[in-house]
Coordinates of C-alpha atoms in Angstrom, one line a residue:
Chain W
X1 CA 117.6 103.1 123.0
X2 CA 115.6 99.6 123.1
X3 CA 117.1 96.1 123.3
X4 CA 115.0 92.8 123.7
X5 CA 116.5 89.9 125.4
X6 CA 114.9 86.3 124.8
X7 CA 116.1 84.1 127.7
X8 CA 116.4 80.6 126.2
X9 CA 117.6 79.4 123.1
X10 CA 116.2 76.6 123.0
X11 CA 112.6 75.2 125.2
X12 CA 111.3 71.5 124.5
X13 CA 107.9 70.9 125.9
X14 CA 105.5 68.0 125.4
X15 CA 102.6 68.1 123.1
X16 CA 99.5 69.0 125.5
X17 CA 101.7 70.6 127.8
X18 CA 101.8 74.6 128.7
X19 CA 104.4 76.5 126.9
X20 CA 106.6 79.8 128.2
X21 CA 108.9 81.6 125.8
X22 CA 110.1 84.4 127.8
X23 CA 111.2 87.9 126.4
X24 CA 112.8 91.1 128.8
X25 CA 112.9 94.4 126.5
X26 CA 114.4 97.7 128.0
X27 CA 113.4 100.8 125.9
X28 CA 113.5 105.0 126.6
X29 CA 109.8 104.9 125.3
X30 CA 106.8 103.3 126.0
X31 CA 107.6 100.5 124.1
X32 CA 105.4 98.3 121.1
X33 CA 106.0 95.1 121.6
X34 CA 105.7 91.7 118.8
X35 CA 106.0 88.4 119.2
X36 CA 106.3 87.0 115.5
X37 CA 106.8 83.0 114.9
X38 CA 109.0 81.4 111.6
X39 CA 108.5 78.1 110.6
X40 CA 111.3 76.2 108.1
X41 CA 111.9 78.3 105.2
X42 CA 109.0 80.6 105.7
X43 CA 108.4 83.8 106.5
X44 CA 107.6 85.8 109.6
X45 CA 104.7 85.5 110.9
X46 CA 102.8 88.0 113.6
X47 CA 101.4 86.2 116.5
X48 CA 99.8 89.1 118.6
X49 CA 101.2 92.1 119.4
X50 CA 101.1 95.0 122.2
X51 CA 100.5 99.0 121.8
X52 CA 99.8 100.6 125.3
X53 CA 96.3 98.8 125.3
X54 CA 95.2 95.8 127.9
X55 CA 98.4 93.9 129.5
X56 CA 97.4 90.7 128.7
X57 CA 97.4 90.3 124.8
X58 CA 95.6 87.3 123.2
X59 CA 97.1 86.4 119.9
X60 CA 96.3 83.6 117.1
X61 CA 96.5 79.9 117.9
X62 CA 96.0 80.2 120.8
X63 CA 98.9 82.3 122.0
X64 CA 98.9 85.2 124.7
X65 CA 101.6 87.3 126.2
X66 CA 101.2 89.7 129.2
X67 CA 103.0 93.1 129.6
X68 CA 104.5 93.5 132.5
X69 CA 106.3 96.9 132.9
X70 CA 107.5 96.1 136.6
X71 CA 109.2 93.5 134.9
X72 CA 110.4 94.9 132.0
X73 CA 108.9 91.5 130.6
X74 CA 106.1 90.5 127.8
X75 CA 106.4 86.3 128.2
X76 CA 104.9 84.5 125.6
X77 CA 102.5 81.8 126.6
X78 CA 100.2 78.7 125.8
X79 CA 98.3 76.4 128.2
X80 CA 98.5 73.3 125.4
X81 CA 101.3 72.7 123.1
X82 CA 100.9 71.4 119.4
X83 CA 102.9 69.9 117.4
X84 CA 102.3 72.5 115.2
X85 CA 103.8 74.7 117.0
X86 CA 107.2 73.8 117.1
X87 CA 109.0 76.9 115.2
X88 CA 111.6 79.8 116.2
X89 CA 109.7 82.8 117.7
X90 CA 111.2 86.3 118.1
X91 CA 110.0 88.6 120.5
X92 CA 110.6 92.2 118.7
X93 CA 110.8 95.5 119.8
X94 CA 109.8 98.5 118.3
X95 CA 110.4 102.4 118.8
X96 CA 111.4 106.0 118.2
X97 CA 115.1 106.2 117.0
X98 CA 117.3 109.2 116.0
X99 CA 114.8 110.7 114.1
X100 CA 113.0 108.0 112.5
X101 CA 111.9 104.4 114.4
X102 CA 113.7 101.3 114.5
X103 CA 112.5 97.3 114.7
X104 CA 115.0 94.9 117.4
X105 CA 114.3 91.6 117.4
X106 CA 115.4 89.4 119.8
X107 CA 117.9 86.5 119.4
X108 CA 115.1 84.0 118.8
X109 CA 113.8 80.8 121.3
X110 CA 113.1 77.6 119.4
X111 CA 110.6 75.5 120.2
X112 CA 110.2 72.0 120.2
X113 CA 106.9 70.1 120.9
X114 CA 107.5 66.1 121.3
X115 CA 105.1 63.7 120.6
Chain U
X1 CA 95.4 90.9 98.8
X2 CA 98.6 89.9 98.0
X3 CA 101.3 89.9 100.6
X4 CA 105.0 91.6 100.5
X5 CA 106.7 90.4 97.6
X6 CA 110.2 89.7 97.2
X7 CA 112.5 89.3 94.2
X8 CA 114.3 87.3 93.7
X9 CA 113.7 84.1 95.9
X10 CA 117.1 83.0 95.6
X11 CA 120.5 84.2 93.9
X12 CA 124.1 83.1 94.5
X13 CA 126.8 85.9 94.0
X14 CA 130.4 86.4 93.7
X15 CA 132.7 88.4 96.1
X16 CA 133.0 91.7 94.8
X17 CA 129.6 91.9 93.3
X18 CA 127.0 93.9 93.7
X19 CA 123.4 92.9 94.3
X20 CA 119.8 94.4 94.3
X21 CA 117.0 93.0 96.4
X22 CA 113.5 94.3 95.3
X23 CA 110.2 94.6 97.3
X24 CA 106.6 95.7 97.1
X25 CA 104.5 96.3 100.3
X26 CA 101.1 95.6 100.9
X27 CA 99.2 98.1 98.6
X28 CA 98.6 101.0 100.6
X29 CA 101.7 100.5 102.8
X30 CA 103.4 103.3 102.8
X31 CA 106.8 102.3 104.8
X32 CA 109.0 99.8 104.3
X33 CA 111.9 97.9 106.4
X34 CA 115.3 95.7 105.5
X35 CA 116.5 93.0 107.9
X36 CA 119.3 90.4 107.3
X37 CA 118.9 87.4 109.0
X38 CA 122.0 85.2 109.0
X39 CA 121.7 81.7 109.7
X40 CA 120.5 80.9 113.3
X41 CA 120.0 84.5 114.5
X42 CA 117.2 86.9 114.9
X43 CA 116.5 89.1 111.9
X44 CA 118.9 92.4 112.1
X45 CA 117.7 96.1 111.2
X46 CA 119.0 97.5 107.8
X47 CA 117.1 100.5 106.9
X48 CA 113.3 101.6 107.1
X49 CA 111.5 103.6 104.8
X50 CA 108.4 106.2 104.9
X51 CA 107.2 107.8 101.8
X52 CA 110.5 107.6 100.1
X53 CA 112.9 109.2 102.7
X54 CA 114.8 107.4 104.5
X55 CA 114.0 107.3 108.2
X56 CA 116.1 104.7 109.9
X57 CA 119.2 103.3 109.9
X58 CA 120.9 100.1 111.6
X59 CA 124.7 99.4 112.1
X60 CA 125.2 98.3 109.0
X61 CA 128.6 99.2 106.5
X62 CA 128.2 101.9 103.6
X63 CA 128.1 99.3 101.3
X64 CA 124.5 98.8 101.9
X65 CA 121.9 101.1 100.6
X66 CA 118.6 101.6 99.7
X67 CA 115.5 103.7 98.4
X68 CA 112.0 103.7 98.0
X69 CA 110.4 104.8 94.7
X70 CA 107.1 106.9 94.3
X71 CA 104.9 103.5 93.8
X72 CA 106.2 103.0 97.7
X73 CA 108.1 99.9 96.6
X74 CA 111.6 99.3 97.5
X75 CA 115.4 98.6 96.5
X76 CA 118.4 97.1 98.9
X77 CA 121.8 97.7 97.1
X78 CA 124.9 95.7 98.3
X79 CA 128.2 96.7 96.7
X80 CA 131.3 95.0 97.0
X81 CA 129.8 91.8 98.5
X82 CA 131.4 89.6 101.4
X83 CA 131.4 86.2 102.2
X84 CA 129.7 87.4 105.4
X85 CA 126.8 89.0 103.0
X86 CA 125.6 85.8 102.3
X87 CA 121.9 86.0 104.6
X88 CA 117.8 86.0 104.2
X89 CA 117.2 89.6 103.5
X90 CA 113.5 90.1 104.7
X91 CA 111.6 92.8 103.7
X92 CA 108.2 94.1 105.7
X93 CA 105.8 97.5 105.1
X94 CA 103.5 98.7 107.4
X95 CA 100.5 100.7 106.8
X96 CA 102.4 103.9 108.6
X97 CA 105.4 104.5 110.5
X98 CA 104.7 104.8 113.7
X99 CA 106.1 102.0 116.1
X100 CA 102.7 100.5 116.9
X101 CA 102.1 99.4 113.6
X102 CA 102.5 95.4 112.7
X103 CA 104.9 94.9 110.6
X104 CA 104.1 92.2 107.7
X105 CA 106.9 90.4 106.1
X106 CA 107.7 89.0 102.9
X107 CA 109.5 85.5 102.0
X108 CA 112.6 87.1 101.8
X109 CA 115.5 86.6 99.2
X110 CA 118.3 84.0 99.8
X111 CA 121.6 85.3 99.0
X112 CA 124.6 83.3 98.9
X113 CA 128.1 84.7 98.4
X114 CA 130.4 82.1 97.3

């Protein structure tokens, strides 16, 4: 079975400022692990993602996360906020399930950048 | 290439009613995925499909069903709709099944159960 937990609800950083989202997943598998970002009324959108490859994942914008299976963790991170960036992101799961596979997303951090 | 598509973008039902969400994937997907996302909270797993057979299921009431047709696009069903119905259903396709596979999603359709 997998489950992904997202730590905080809520993370207000200042624009320019380094930015931590951070995700624990447990799963009977080796795991694939997503972050994906939603802005207001739009879709989801995938912001890098991990598949048994390198540990340290670089995504778009300027995103990365690193896997850390010690940890159980796969943090998202940024050394320099944007305004743009303020969205909800969701740190997903993915994995063999009775047969077929199943997608867990986590409970979602928001993110706001102030000015 | 166009995206997922979703229809409709937006529909207000009745208690009771029954709805249908429709979807094409990304041409050449051949699996695609349901999630509700109720207001404030992360998406939640409905069903997935893979060349029209259902291959997963999430804890979701047998009022909620689905298939996918030959053309690899999709249907969600809802019978007997709640209050607690009312959601963004997001749909997503993936090239394959397997769980390394990114998972694109569509708009998604508003539903609101008054």
């Amino acid at each position: 079975a997998q489950s992904v937990t997202q730590l905080d609800s809520h993370v207000s950083v200042s624009e320019g400022t380094p930015v931590l989202l951070r995700c624990n997943y447990s799963s009977s598998y080796s795991p694939s692990l997503f972050w994906y970002v939603q802005h207001p009324n739009k879709g989801l959108q995938l912001l890098l993602k991990y598949t048994s490859a390198a540990t340290l994942v670089k995504g778009i914008n300027g995103f990365e996360a690193e896997f850390k299976k010690s940890e159980t963790s796969f943090h998202l991170t940024k050394p320099s906020a944007h305004m743009s960036d303020a969205a909800e992101y969701f740190c997903v799961v993915t994995g063999p399930h009775t047969g077929g596979f199943k997608t867990i997303f986590g409970a979602g951090t928001r993110l706001f950048v102030k000015a | 290439d166009a995206g997922v598509t979703q229809s409709p973008t937006h529909l207000i039902k009745t208690r009771g009613q029954h709805v249908t969400l429709r979807c094409s994937p990304i041409s050449g997907h051949k699996s695609v995925s349901w999630y509700q996302q109720v207001l404030g909270q992360g998406p939640q797993f409905i069903f997935q499909y893979y060349e029209k057979e259902e291959r997963g299921r999430g804890n979701f009431p047998d009022r909620f069903s689905a298939r996918q047709f030959p053309n690899y696009s999709s249907e969600l069903n809802v019978n007997a709709l709640l209050l607690g119905d009312s959601a963004l259903y997001l749909c997503a396709s993936s090239l394959v099944e397997f769980s390394g596979n990114t998972i694109y999603f569509g708009e998604g359709s508003w539903l609101t159960v008054v």
